[in-house]
mmCIF file of C-alpha atoms in Angstrom:
data_model
loop_
_atom_site.group_PDB
_atom_site.id
_atom_site.type_symbol
_atom_site.label_atom_id
_atom_site.label_comp_id
_atom_site.label_asym_id
_atom_site.label_seq_id
_atom_site.Cartn_x
_atom_site.Cartn_y
_atom_site.Cartn_z
ATOM 1 C CA MET V 1391 0.000 0.000 0.000
ATOM 2 C CA GLU V 1392 2.818 2.368 0.913
ATOM 3 C CA GLN V 1393 4.549 1.592 -2.425
ATOM 4 C CA SER V 1394 1.360 2.361 -4.323
ATOM 5 C CA SER V 1395 1.010 5.641 -2.453
ATOM 6 C CA ARG V 1396 4.599 6.603 -3.296
ATOM 7 C CA ASP V 1397 4.022 5.761 -6.964
ATOM 8 C CA ASP V 1398 0.909 7.920 -7.098
ATOM 9 C CA ARG V 1399 2.738 10.828 -5.457
ATOM 10 C CA LEU V 1400 5.654 10.527 -7.917
ATOM 11 C CA HIS V 1401 3.330 10.515 -10.927
ATOM 12 C CA ARG V 1402 1.422 13.557 -9.575
ATOM 13 C CA LEU V 1403 4.665 15.488 -9.047
ATOM 14 C CA LEU V 1404 6.756 14.439 -12.032
ATOM 15 C CA GLY V 1405 4.607 12.324 -14.321
ATOM 16 C CA GLY V 1406 2.291 14.938 -15.764
ATOM 17 C CA PRO V 1407 2.380 16.367 -19.308
ATOM 18 C CA HIS V 1408 3.954 19.627 -18.161
ATOM 19 C CA THR V 1409 7.032 17.909 -16.655
ATOM 20 C CA THR V 1410 7.553 15.518 -19.575
ATOM 21 C CA TRP V 1411 10.393 17.717 -20.902
ATOM 22 C CA LEU V 1412 12.200 17.424 -17.564
ATOM 23 C CA VAL V 1413 11.889 13.628 -17.385
ATOM 24 C CA GLU V 1414 13.033 13.329 -20.997
ATOM 25 C CA ARG V 1415 16.130 15.486 -20.362
ATOM 26 C CA MET V 1416 17.076 13.356 -17.371
ATOM 27 C CA ARG V 1417 16.483 10.131 -19.292
ATOM 28 C CA ARG V 1418 18.849 11.262 -22.061
ATOM 29 C CA ARG V 1419 21.508 12.107 -19.501
ATOM 30 C CA LEU V 1420 21.261 8.663 -17.950
ATOM 31 C CA GLU V 1421 21.425 6.978 -21.370
ATOM 32 C CA LEU V 1422 24.657 8.849 -22.090
ATOM 33 C CA GLY V 1423 26.111 7.744 -18.757
ATOM 34 C CA LYS V 1424 26.027 11.256 -17.271
ATOM 35 C CA PRO V 1425 25.112 11.968 -13.605
ATOM 36 C CA LEU V 1426 21.875 13.744 -12.686
ATOM 37 C CA THR V 1427 23.588 16.794 -11.234
ATOM 38 C CA GLY V 1428 23.701 20.453 -12.147
ATOM 39 C CA SER V 1429 20.799 22.182 -13.855
ATOM 40 C CA VAL V 1430 18.623 21.753 -16.922
ATOM 41 C CA THR V 1431 17.007 24.716 -18.644
ATOM 42 C CA LEU V 1432 13.870 24.997 -20.732
ATOM 43 C CA PHE V 1433 13.528 28.017 -22.989
ATOM 44 C CA SER V 1434 10.189 29.518 -24.041
ATOM 45 C CA VAL V 1435 8.499 28.001 -20.999
ATOM 46 C CA SER V 1436 4.692 27.997 -20.673
ATOM 47 C CA ALA V 1437 2.734 29.059 -17.603
ATOM 48 C CA GLU V 1438 1.613 25.466 -17.060
ATOM 49 C CA GLN V 1439 5.197 24.173 -17.151
ATOM 50 C CA ARG V 1440 6.308 26.852 -14.685
ATOM 51 C CA ARG V 1441 3.399 26.001 -12.343
ATOM 52 C CA ALA V 1442 4.236 22.262 -12.519
ATOM 53 C CA VAL V 1443 7.831 22.912 -11.420
ATOM 54 C CA GLU V 1444 6.573 25.197 -8.638
ATOM 55 C CA LEU V 1445 4.411 22.369 -7.284
ATOM 56 C CA LEU V 1446 7.311 19.925 -7.698
ATOM 57 C CA LEU V 1447 9.862 21.994 -5.753
ATOM 58 C CA GLY V 1448 7.416 23.679 -3.357
ATOM 59 C CA ARG V 1449 8.616 27.162 -4.325
ATOM 60 C CA ARG V 1450 8.456 29.606 -7.174
ATOM 61 C CA PRO V 1451 11.226 28.737 -9.668
ATOM 62 C CA GLY V 1452 11.774 32.338 -10.752
ATOM 63 C CA GLY V 1453 10.538 34.464 -13.605
ATOM 64 C CA GLY V 1454 11.718 35.175 -17.135
ATOM 65 C CA ALA V 1455 11.258 33.459 -20.476
ATOM 66 C CA SER V 1456 13.317 30.409 -19.460
ATOM 67 C CA LEU V 1457 13.095 27.948 -16.608
ATOM 68 C CA SER V 1458 16.053 26.281 -14.847
ATOM 69 C CA VAL V 1459 15.690 23.296 -12.550
ATOM 70 C CA SER V 1460 18.449 22.166 -10.189
ATOM 71 C CA LEU V 1461 18.635 18.387 -10.400
ATOM 72 C CA ASP V 1462 20.423 18.209 -7.052
ATOM 73 C CA GLU V 1463 17.543 20.102 -5.404
ATOM 74 C CA LEU V 1464 14.990 17.965 -7.214
ATOM 75 C CA ASP V 1465 16.699 14.799 -5.959
ATOM 76 C CA ARG V 1466 16.630 16.054 -2.373
ATOM 77 C CA THR V 1467 12.977 17.066 -2.679
ATOM 78 C CA LEU V 1468 11.826 13.723 -4.034
ATOM 79 C CA ARG V 1469 13.773 11.819 -1.388
ATOM 80 C CA ALA V 1470 12.431 13.994 1.428
ATOM 81 C CA SER V 1471 8.841 13.676 0.221
ATOM 82 C CA ARG V 1472 9.256 9.895 0.004
ATOM 83 C CA ALA V 1473 7.929 10.099 -3.565
ATOM 84 C CA ALA V 1474 11.276 8.666 -4.679
ATOM 85 C CA PRO V 1475 13.247 7.476 -1.655
ATOM 86 C CA ASP V 1476 15.810 5.777 -3.920
ATOM 87 C CA GLY V 1477 16.656 9.017 -5.660
ATOM 88 C CA LEU V 1478 16.142 10.793 -8.938
ATOM 89 C CA ALA V 1479 17.616 8.141 -11.229
ATOM 90 C CA ALA V 1480 15.200 5.503 -9.861
ATOM 91 C CA ALA V 1481 12.306 7.956 -10.278
ATOM 92 C CA VAL V 1482 13.169 8.570 -13.940
ATOM 93 C CA GLU V 1483 13.353 4.833 -14.635
ATOM 94 C CA GLN V 1484 10.002 4.310 -12.943
ATOM 95 C CA LEU V 1485 8.399 7.017 -15.086
ATOM 96 C CA ALA V 1486 10.189 6.461 -18.417
ATOM 97 C CA GLY V 1487 10.873 2.739 -18.292
ATOM 98 C CA PRO V 1488 14.228 0.910 -18.363
ATOM 99 C CA ILE V 1489 17.136 3.179 -19.197
ATOM 100 C CA ARG V 1490 19.398 2.215 -22.092
ATOM 101 C CA ASN V 1491 23.081 2.739 -21.416
ATOM 102 C CA ARG V 1492 23.899 4.225 -24.814
ATOM 103 C CA SER V 1493 27.498 4.864 -23.834
ATOM 104 C CA ALA V 1494 28.030 1.203 -22.980
ATOM 105 C CA GLU V 1495 26.178 0.162 -26.131
ATOM 106 C CA ALA V 1496 28.405 2.398 -28.256
ATOM 107 C CA ALA V 1497 31.507 0.983 -26.565
ATOM 108 C CA SER V 1498 30.279 -2.551 -27.223
ATOM 109 C CA VAL V 1499 29.648 -1.801 -30.901
ATOM 110 C CA ALA V 1500 33.058 -0.156 -31.227
ATOM 111 C CA ALA V 1501 34.691 -3.217 -29.664
ATOM 112 C CA ALA V 1502 32.805 -5.494 -32.068
ATOM 113 C CA TRP V 1503 34.001 -3.495 -35.076
ATOM 114 C CA ALA V 1504 37.572 -3.422 -33.774
ATOM 115 C CA SER V 1505 37.391 -7.204 -33.484
ATOM 116 C CA ALA V 1506 36.020 -7.434 -37.031
ATOM 117 C CA PHE V 1507 39.051 -5.558 -38.360
ATOM 118 C CA ARG V 1508 41.627 -7.413 -36.227
ATOM 119 C CA GLU V 1509 42.860 -9.884 -38.851
ATOM 120 C CA LEU V 1510 42.959 -7.250 -41.585
ATOM 121 C CA ASP V 1511 44.808 -4.814 -39.339
ATOM 122 C CA ALA V 1512 47.422 -7.467 -38.537
ATOM 123 C CA THR V 1513 47.900 -8.016 -42.274
ATOM 124 C CA VAL V 1514 48.133 -4.310 -43.109
ATOM 125 C CA ALA V 1515 50.659 -3.743 -40.310
ATOM 126 C CA ASP V 1516 53.255 -5.537 -42.459
ATOM 127 C CA ARG V 1517 52.202 -3.773 -45.680
ATOM 128 C CA PRO V 1518 53.118 -0.056 -45.553
ATOM 129 C CA GLU V 1519 51.692 0.481 -49.042
ATOM 130 C CA LEU V 1520 48.248 -0.266 -47.582
ATOM 131 C CA ILE V 1521 48.329 2.060 -44.567
ATOM 132 C CA GLU V 1522 46.522 4.877 -46.378
ATOM 133 C CA TRP V 1523 44.015 2.414 -47.822
ATOM 134 C CA ARG V 1524 43.223 1.131 -44.320
ATOM 135 C CA ALA V 1525 42.624 4.707 -43.155
ATOM 136 C CA TRP V 1526 40.413 5.229 -46.213
ATOM 137 C CA LEU V 1527 38.188 2.359 -45.092
ATOM 138 C CA ASP V 1528 37.511 4.183 -41.820
ATOM 139 C CA THR V 1529 37.161 7.627 -43.367
ATOM 140 C CA THR V 1530 34.620 6.594 -45.970
ATOM 141 C CA GLY V 1531 32.754 4.034 -43.867
ATOM 142 C CA VAL V 1532 32.664 1.803 -46.942
ATOM 143 C CA VAL V 1533 32.792 -1.417 -44.909
ATOM 144 C CA ARG V 1534 29.733 -0.507 -42.853
ATOM 145 C CA ARG V 1535 27.864 0.454 -45.985
ATOM 146 C CA LEU V 1536 28.619 -2.933 -47.509
ATOM 147 C CA VAL V 1537 28.055 -4.992 -44.351
ATOM 148 C CA ALA V 1538 26.142 -3.349 -41.505
ATOM 149 C CA ASP V 1539 26.631 -6.056 -38.874
ATOM 150 C CA PRO V 1540 30.130 -6.361 -37.350
ATOM 151 C CA SER V 1541 29.873 -10.143 -37.020
ATOM 152 C CA ALA V 1542 29.136 -10.508 -40.718
ATOM 153 C CA ALA V 1543 31.752 -7.873 -41.519
ATOM 154 C CA ARG V 1544 34.394 -9.909 -39.731
ATOM 155 C CA LEU V 1545 33.883 -12.788 -42.160
ATOM 156 C CA VAL V 1546 34.207 -10.405 -45.097
ATOM 157 C CA LEU V 1547 37.279 -8.626 -43.716
ATOM 158 C CA ASP V 1548 39.005 -11.899 -42.836
ATOM 159 C CA ALA V 1549 38.525 -12.953 -46.455
ATOM 160 C CA VAL V 1550 39.908 -9.629 -47.685
ATOM 161 C CA ALA V 1551 42.932 -10.098 -45.424
ATOM 162 C CA GLY V 1552 43.485 -13.539 -46.942
ATOM 163 C CA VAL V 1553 43.362 -12.100 -50.457
ATOM 164 C CA VAL V 1554 45.760 -9.289 -49.543
ATOM 165 C CA GLN V 1555 48.214 -11.815 -48.146
ATOM 166 C CA ARG V 1556 48.319 -13.503 -51.575
ATOM 167 C CA LEU V 1557 49.007 -10.271 -53.485
ATOM 168 C CA PRO V 1558 50.855 -9.479 -55.596
ATOM 169 C CA SER V 1559 50.676 -12.848 -57.334
ATOM 170 C CA THR V 1560 52.812 -14.230 -60.130
ATOM 171 C CA GLY V 1561 49.660 -15.017 -62.094
ATOM 172 C CA VAL V 1562 46.574 -16.659 -60.660
ATOM 173 C CA PRO V 1563 43.010 -16.856 -62.015
ATOM 174 C CA LEU V 1564 40.557 -14.751 -60.043
ATOM 175 C CA GLY V 1565 38.190 -17.665 -59.499
ATOM 176 C CA ARG V 1566 40.950 -19.886 -58.168
ATOM 177 C CA LEU V 1567 42.147 -17.164 -55.797
ATOM 178 C CA ALA V 1568 38.585 -16.741 -54.531
ATOM 179 C CA ALA V 1569 38.099 -20.474 -54.081
ATOM 180 C CA GLU V 1570 41.405 -21.001 -52.257
ATOM 181 C CA VAL V 1571 41.099 -17.997 -49.940
ATOM 182 C CA CYS V 1572 37.339 -17.624 -49.462
ATOM 183 C CA GLY V 1573 36.068 -21.122 -50.112
ATOM 184 C CA ASP V 1574 33.787 -19.663 -52.781
ATOM 185 C CA ALA V 1575 34.909 -19.353 -56.396
ATOM 186 C CA HIS V 1576 32.528 -16.416 -56.877
ATOM 187 C CA ALA V 1577 33.522 -14.431 -53.774
ATOM 188 C CA LEU V 1578 35.588 -12.034 -55.914
ATOM 189 C CA ASP V 1579 32.919 -11.580 -58.571
ATOM 190 C CA GLU V 1580 32.051 -7.965 -59.301
ATOM 191 C CA GLY V 1581 29.606 -6.508 -56.786
ATOM 192 C CA ARG V 1582 30.377 -8.907 -53.929
ATOM 193 C CA PRO V 1583 31.553 -7.177 -50.687
ATOM 194 C CA VAL V 1584 34.835 -9.119 -50.552
ATOM 195 C CA ALA V 1585 35.488 -8.274 -54.206
ATOM 196 C CA THR V 1586 34.799 -4.560 -53.721
ATOM 197 C CA LEU V 1587 37.183 -4.266 -50.780
ATOM 198 C CA ALA V 1588 39.879 -6.547 -52.194
ATOM 199 C CA LEU V 1589 39.857 -4.651 -55.494
ATOM 200 C CA SER V 1590 40.323 -1.353 -53.676
ATOM 201 C CA ALA V 1591 43.274 -2.905 -51.817
ATOM 202 C CA ALA V 1592 44.759 -4.138 -55.089
ATOM 203 C CA ARG V 1593 44.484 -0.642 -56.523
ATOM 204 C CA ALA V 1594 46.183 0.793 -53.442
ATOM 205 C CA MET V 1595 49.085 -1.591 -53.958
ATOM 206 C CA THR V 1596 49.807 0.120 -57.280
ATOM 207 C CA SER V 1597 49.552 3.693 -55.964
ATOM 208 C CA ASP V 1598 53.263 3.908 -55.166
ATOM 209 C CA SER V 1599 54.078 2.793 -58.688
ATOM 210 C CA SER V 1600 53.773 4.804 -61.855
ATOM 211 C CA LEU V 1601 50.495 3.103 -62.710
ATOM 212 C CA GLY V 1602 48.719 4.385 -59.605
ATOM 213 C CA GLU V 1603 46.388 7.005 -61.062
ATOM 214 C CA ALA V 1604 46.210 5.346 -64.472
ATOM 215 C CA LEU V 1605 44.548 2.159 -63.259
ATOM 216 C CA THR V 1606 40.779 2.444 -63.370
ATOM 217 C CA GLY V 1607 39.348 -0.737 -64.914
ATOM 218 C CA ARG V 1608 38.689 -3.837 -62.837
ATOM 219 C CA ARG V 1609 40.614 -6.092 -65.225
ATOM 220 C CA GLU V 1610 43.584 -3.716 -65.290
ATOM 221 C CA ILE V 1611 43.769 -3.398 -61.517
ATOM 222 C CA TRP V 1612 43.733 -7.153 -60.970
ATOM 223 C CA ALA V 1613 46.285 -7.644 -63.752
ATOM 224 C CA ALA V 1614 48.628 -5.141 -62.095
ATOM 225 C CA VAL V 1615 48.831 -7.391 -59.018
ATOM 226 C CA GLY V 1616 49.156 -10.608 -61.004
ATOM 227 C CA VAL V 1617 45.530 -11.766 -61.007
ATOM 228 C CA HIS V 1618 43.659 -12.426 -64.236
ATOM 229 C CA LEU V 1619 39.920 -12.694 -64.733
ATOM 230 C CA ASP V 1620 40.308 -15.494 -67.266
ATOM 231 C CA GLU V 1621 43.051 -16.968 -69.429
ATOM 232 C CA LEU V 1622 41.523 -16.349 -72.854
ATOM 233 C CA SER V 1623 40.440 -12.709 -72.833
ATOM 234 C CA SER V 1624 43.865 -11.527 -71.673
ATOM 235 C CA THR V 1625 46.079 -11.289 -74.767
ATOM 236 C CA VAL V 1626 49.311 -9.797 -76.067
ATOM 237 C CA LEU V 1627 50.199 -8.726 -79.607
ATOM 238 C CA CYS V 1628 53.675 -9.455 -80.977
ATOM 239 C CA LEU V 1629 55.585 -9.735 -84.252
ATOM 240 C CA GLY V 1630 58.843 -11.419 -85.211
ATOM 241 C CA LEU V 1631 59.386 -13.441 -82.052
ATOM 242 C CA PRO V 1632 61.398 -16.552 -82.944
ATOM 243 C CA GLY V 1633 59.865 -19.930 -82.299
ATOM 244 C CA GLU V 1634 61.050 -23.493 -81.954
ATOM 245 C CA SER V 1635 59.662 -26.953 -82.521
ATOM 246 C CA ARG V 1636 59.493 -28.265 -78.960
ATOM 247 C CA THR V 1637 56.365 -26.537 -77.677
ATOM 248 C CA PRO V 1638 52.978 -25.426 -79.051
ATOM 249 C CA LEU V 1639 53.851 -21.790 -78.369
ATOM 250 C CA GLY V 1640 57.188 -22.180 -80.133
ATOM 251 C CA LEU V 1641 55.511 -23.712 -83.184
ATOM 252 C CA THR V 1642 52.946 -20.887 -83.268
ATOM 253 C CA LEU V 1643 55.595 -18.185 -83.100
ATOM 254 C CA ALA V 1644 57.777 -19.873 -85.720
ATOM 255 C CA ALA V 1645 54.882 -20.202 -88.151
ATOM 256 C CA MET V 1646 53.743 -16.605 -87.757
ATOM 257 C CA ARG V 1647 57.255 -15.241 -88.005
ATOM 258 C CA ALA V 1648 57.891 -17.169 -91.205
ATOM 259 C CA VAL V 1649 54.969 -15.435 -92.932
ATOM 260 C CA GLY V 1650 55.584 -12.058 -91.307
ATOM 261 C CA GLU V 1651 52.228 -11.908 -89.546
ATOM 262 C CA PRO V 1652 51.541 -10.609 -86.022
ATOM 263 C CA SER V 1653 50.620 -13.125 -83.325
ATOM 264 C CA VAL V 1654 47.912 -12.620 -80.700
ATOM 265 C CA LEU V 1655 48.881 -14.834 -77.776
ATOM 266 C CA THR V 1656 46.492 -15.653 -74.950
ATOM 267 C CA LEU V 1657 47.430 -15.878 -71.326
ATOM 268 C CA ARG V 1658 46.435 -19.533 -71.473
ATOM 269 C CA GLN V 1659 49.087 -20.232 -74.127
ATOM 270 C CA LEU V 1660 51.738 -18.326 -72.220
ATOM 271 C CA ARG V 1661 50.960 -19.934 -68.868
ATOM 272 C CA ARG V 1662 51.245 -23.390 -70.404
ATOM 273 C CA HIS V 1663 54.566 -22.681 -72.059
ATOM 274 C CA ASP V 1664 57.418 -24.520 -70.372
ATOM 275 C CA GLY V 1665 60.630 -22.519 -70.572
ATOM 276 C CA PRO V 1666 61.726 -19.057 -71.691
ATOM 277 C CA VAL V 1667 60.932 -17.352 -74.974
ATOM 278 C CA LEU V 1668 64.174 -16.548 -76.775
ATOM 279 C CA ALA V 1669 65.007 -13.585 -79.006
ATOM 280 C CA PRO V 1670 67.926 -13.283 -81.464
ATOM 281 C CA GLN V 1671 70.646 -10.943 -80.253
ATOM 282 C CA GLY V 1672 68.619 -10.704 -77.061
ATOM 283 C CA LEU V 1673 66.870 -7.422 -78.039
ATOM 284 C CA VAL V 1674 63.083 -7.061 -78.019
ATOM 285 C CA ARG V 1675 61.528 -3.736 -78.914
ATOM 286 C CA LEU V 1676 58.387 -2.686 -77.077
ATOM 287 C CA CYS V 1677 55.754 -0.245 -78.295
ATOM 288 C CA GLU V 1678 52.596 1.079 -76.699
ATOM 289 C CA ASN V 1679 50.129 1.028 -79.589
ATOM 290 C CA PRO V 1680 49.024 -1.765 -81.972
ATOM 291 C CA VAL V 1681 49.329 0.563 -84.982
ATOM 292 C CA VAL V 1682 53.120 0.235 -84.748
ATOM 293 C CA VAL V 1683 52.901 -3.563 -85.040
ATOM 294 C CA ALA V 1684 50.465 -3.275 -87.958
ATOM 295 C CA ALA V 1685 52.770 -0.875 -89.807
ATOM 296 C CA ALA V 1686 55.814 -3.075 -89.135
ATOM 297 C CA ALA V 1687 54.011 -6.161 -90.452
ATOM 298 C CA GLU V 1688 52.979 -4.265 -93.572
ATOM 299 C CA GLU V 1689 56.413 -2.742 -94.271
ATOM 300 C CA LEU V 1690 58.819 -5.395 -93.006
ATOM 301 C CA GLY V 1691 56.887 -8.655 -92.764
ATOM 302 C CA ALA V 1692 59.124 -11.581 -91.927
ATOM 303 C CA ALA V 1693 62.139 -9.274 -91.732
ATOM 304 C CA CYS V 1694 60.795 -7.476 -88.671
ATOM 305 C CA PRO V 1695 62.880 -8.081 -85.543
ATOM 306 C CA PRO V 1696 61.122 -9.048 -82.283
ATOM 307 C CA LEU V 1697 58.448 -6.502 -81.410
ATOM 308 C CA VAL V 1698 55.902 -6.643 -78.583
ATOM 309 C CA CYS V 1699 52.976 -4.267 -78.058
ATOM 310 C CA VAL V 1700 51.959 -3.534 -74.465
ATOM 311 C CA ASN V 1701 48.694 -2.119 -75.865
ATOM 312 C CA GLY V 1702 48.105 0.553 -73.257
ATOM 313 C CA ARG V 1703 48.093 -0.603 -69.683
ATOM 314 C CA PRO V 1704 49.671 -4.058 -69.687
ATOM 315 C CA SER V 1705 47.429 -7.078 -69.328
ATOM 316 C CA ALA V 1706 48.351 -10.228 -67.442
ATOM 317 C CA ALA V 1707 49.326 -11.760 -70.798
ATOM 318 C CA VAL V 1708 51.741 -8.889 -71.496
ATOM 319 C CA TRP V 1709 53.388 -9.308 -68.110
ATOM 320 C CA ARG V 1710 53.679 -13.055 -68.614
ATOM 321 C CA LEU V 1711 55.314 -12.696 -72.042
ATOM 322 C CA LEU V 1712 57.770 -10.092 -70.785
ATOM 323 C CA ASP V 1713 58.720 -12.356 -67.885
ATOM 324 C CA LEU V 1714 59.281 -15.271 -70.271
ATOM 325 C CA LEU V 1715 61.424 -13.107 -72.534
ATOM 326 C CA ALA V 1716 63.426 -11.747 -69.613
ATOM 327 C CA SER V 1717 64.061 -15.267 -68.334
ATOM 328 C CA GLY V 1718 65.440 -16.089 -71.793
ATOM 329 C CA GLY V 1719 67.992 -13.286 -71.520
ATOM 330 C CA ALA V 1720 66.171 -10.668 -73.590
ATOM 331 C CA ARG V 1721 66.995 -6.983 -73.376
ATOM 332 C CA PHE V 1722 64.280 -4.436 -74.028
ATOM 333 C CA ALA V 1723 63.949 -1.091 -75.768
ATOM 334 C CA TYR V 1724 60.731 0.895 -75.284
ATOM 335 C CA HIS V 1725 58.738 3.554 -77.105
ATOM 336 C CA GLY V 1726 55.344 5.016 -76.228
ATOM 337 C CA ASP V 1727 53.179 8.115 -76.219
ATOM 338 C CA PHE V 1728 54.711 11.313 -74.916
ATOM 339 C CA ASP V 1729 51.922 12.137 -72.504
ATOM 340 C CA TRP V 1730 51.485 11.459 -68.794
ATOM 341 C CA GLY V 1731 49.362 8.372 -69.408
ATOM 342 C CA GLY V 1732 52.071 7.026 -71.688
ATOM 343 C CA VAL V 1733 54.718 7.857 -69.099
ATOM 344 C CA ALA V 1734 52.733 5.935 -66.458
ATOM 345 C CA ILE V 1735 52.551 2.866 -68.666
ATOM 346 C CA ALA V 1736 56.236 3.081 -69.615
ATOM 347 C CA ALA V 1737 57.290 3.454 -65.998
ATOM 348 C CA ALA V 1738 55.242 0.428 -64.945
ATOM 349 C CA VAL V 1739 56.977 -1.667 -67.607
ATOM 350 C CA TYR V 1740 60.321 -0.178 -66.533
ATOM 351 C CA GLU V 1741 59.679 -1.355 -62.972
ATOM 352 C CA ARG V 1742 58.976 -4.880 -64.206
ATOM 353 C CA VAL V 1743 61.704 -5.264 -66.843
ATOM 354 C CA ARG V 1744 64.373 -2.608 -67.151
ATOM 355 C CA TRP V 1745 64.552 -1.213 -70.682
ATOM 356 C CA GLU V 1746 66.567 1.309 -72.611
ATOM 357 C CA PRO V 1747 64.771 4.196 -74.341
ATOM 358 C CA TRP V 1748 63.825 3.671 -77.968
ATOM 359 C CA ARG V 1749 63.391 7.243 -79.130
ATOM 360 C CA PHE V 1750 61.703 7.780 -75.790
ATOM 361 C CA ASP V 1751 63.903 10.241 -73.943
ATOM 362 C CA ALA V 1752 64.256 13.998 -73.586
ATOM 363 C CA ALA V 1753 66.251 14.402 -76.799
ATOM 364 C CA ALA V 1754 63.664 12.485 -78.853
ATOM 365 C CA TYR V 1755 60.832 14.464 -77.283
ATOM 366 C CA GLU V 1756 62.420 17.837 -77.963
ATOM 367 C CA SER V 1757 63.032 16.977 -81.622
ATOM 368 C CA ALA V 1758 59.588 15.471 -82.292
ATOM 369 C CA ALA V 1759 56.905 17.527 -83.992
ATOM 370 C CA GLY V 1760 53.615 18.007 -82.196
ATOM 371 C CA SER V 1761 51.093 20.663 -81.234
ATOM 372 C CA SER V 1762 48.470 18.992 -79.028
ATOM 373 C CA PRO V 1763 48.441 20.438 -75.506
ATOM 374 C CA LEU V 1764 49.773 18.203 -72.746
ATOM 375 C CA SER V 1765 47.457 17.808 -69.741
ATOM 376 C CA GLY V 1766 47.443 15.771 -66.549
ATOM 377 C CA THR V 1767 49.695 15.377 -63.546
ATOM 378 C CA PRO V 1768 53.447 15.140 -64.259
ATOM 379 C CA LEU V 1769 55.005 11.786 -63.386
ATOM 380 C CA PRO V 1770 58.651 10.739 -62.906
ATOM 381 C CA THR V 1771 60.593 9.320 -65.866
ATOM 382 C CA PRO V 1772 63.247 7.219 -64.104
ATOM 383 C CA TRP V 1773 64.863 6.009 -67.362
ATOM 384 C CA ASP V 1774 65.640 9.670 -68.213
ATOM 385 C CA PRO V 1775 64.766 12.252 -65.517
ATOM 386 C CA ALA V 1776 65.322 15.042 -68.031
ATOM 387 C CA LEU V 1777 62.287 13.848 -69.984
ATOM 388 C CA GLN V 1778 59.860 14.862 -67.244
ATOM 389 C CA SER V 1779 61.349 18.360 -67.104
ATOM 390 C CA ALA V 1780 61.232 18.684 -70.892
ATOM 391 C CA MET V 1781 57.570 17.630 -71.027
ATOM 392 C CA VAL V 1782 56.585 20.037 -68.269
ATOM 393 C CA ARG V 1783 58.471 22.875 -69.942
ATOM 394 C CA ARG V 1784 57.263 22.272 -73.499
ATOM 395 C CA GLY V 1785 53.739 21.130 -72.609
ATOM 396 C CA VAL V 1786 53.105 19.266 -75.878
ATOM 397 C CA ARG V 1787 51.541 15.830 -76.246
ATOM 398 C CA ILE V 1788 53.072 13.615 -78.966
ATOM 399 C CA GLU V 1789 51.368 10.369 -79.901
ATOM 400 C CA GLU V 1790 53.403 7.325 -80.869
ATOM 401 C CA GLU V 1791 51.784 7.241 -84.321
ATOM 402 C CA LEU V 1792 53.690 10.418 -85.259
ATOM 403 C CA ALA V 1793 56.985 8.556 -84.821
ATOM 404 C CA ILE V 1794 56.098 5.488 -86.920
ATOM 405 C CA ASP V 1795 58.422 6.347 -89.833
ATOM 406 C CA ASP V 1796 61.415 6.667 -87.498
ATOM 407 C CA LEU V 1797 60.472 3.492 -85.644
ATOM 408 C CA LEU V 1798 60.168 1.517 -88.877
ATOM 409 C CA ARG V 1799 63.590 2.730 -89.999
ATOM 410 C CA ASP V 1800 65.038 1.488 -86.717
ATOM 411 C CA LEU V 1801 63.345 -1.888 -87.124
ATOM 412 C CA ALA V 1802 64.553 -2.184 -90.718
ATOM 413 C CA ARG V 1803 68.143 -1.720 -89.594
#
């Protein structure tokens, strides 16, 4: 009976519609883990709200457009009146229902997310090229947009960590990588959460190289870290590479060289080739654009020396062929477009297989005719640092097609 009487008294004093604002303020404080001390203020107070506080405290709370209530005084009043002998916090819970500890909830969620990232963080700790990428995940909130629940996110992030640990690869099919790391051959298919995050990590791995800003396509990004989407769509164009009679690839190259026709080799052919690909005198010329190979086939035919086209940003097949040539003792000479995209491609190839410039240095640039404006962000030219300065100073873009006559003369010699 006494408990019922106390409950009625508490509801009369603090449970009416004109003290709802006060109970709600105190409830929010408790949910945030803050003590019920100090004062709370209501602006634009009504006469009914002021009268309710007057009845609650047993005194006039003062005039003016605002109303301040001392929570310490309110606690003492409720205890003394026996309306809330256990204090203000118990009174608020009785009126507003169980109090959520939002601070503890937030800490628990934060701990769950930290646990979800634990394996990935351990992996990134040994990969300085991924430090900025890891920060990017937090800044953008991309993981939480892809997977809202931290328990589910942990499975995704553990899979991403496993993929990162396998990169860069020397050449692995995407489906096989997914199957071996994730237990699902389709886990790295476009649009899957693991694929989205792993692809962004793969792109970050190239950001310290010259290809960083140039890589935009999914196929190109995976190829840059040694992963190919399939073995047949990745190809490389070449002309004049010598063959031999021991292997299918050797027979193909020998036949095409004999008739002076370009060869389009698939990654499948190159991956199944056992042994290096040899070149006479050890020199293989590299160009950026297929038009150079077409012109060489037309003008020189079977007399054309070894020529390989990287065809823009190198595919997995290009990288594989260059590795096979390098293992056979080949030396390389390179020509490409005199623009910053061309420089990025050339520098990526230079990182993989060192080459000497083939009319692709500062002297060749200064003497070449051209009038198209050069745009984009300047990039280093490690094979000839003077080239970067010359391109910045002159500001002219020169496409490889403009140098075809000179390139053909070199090949004819």
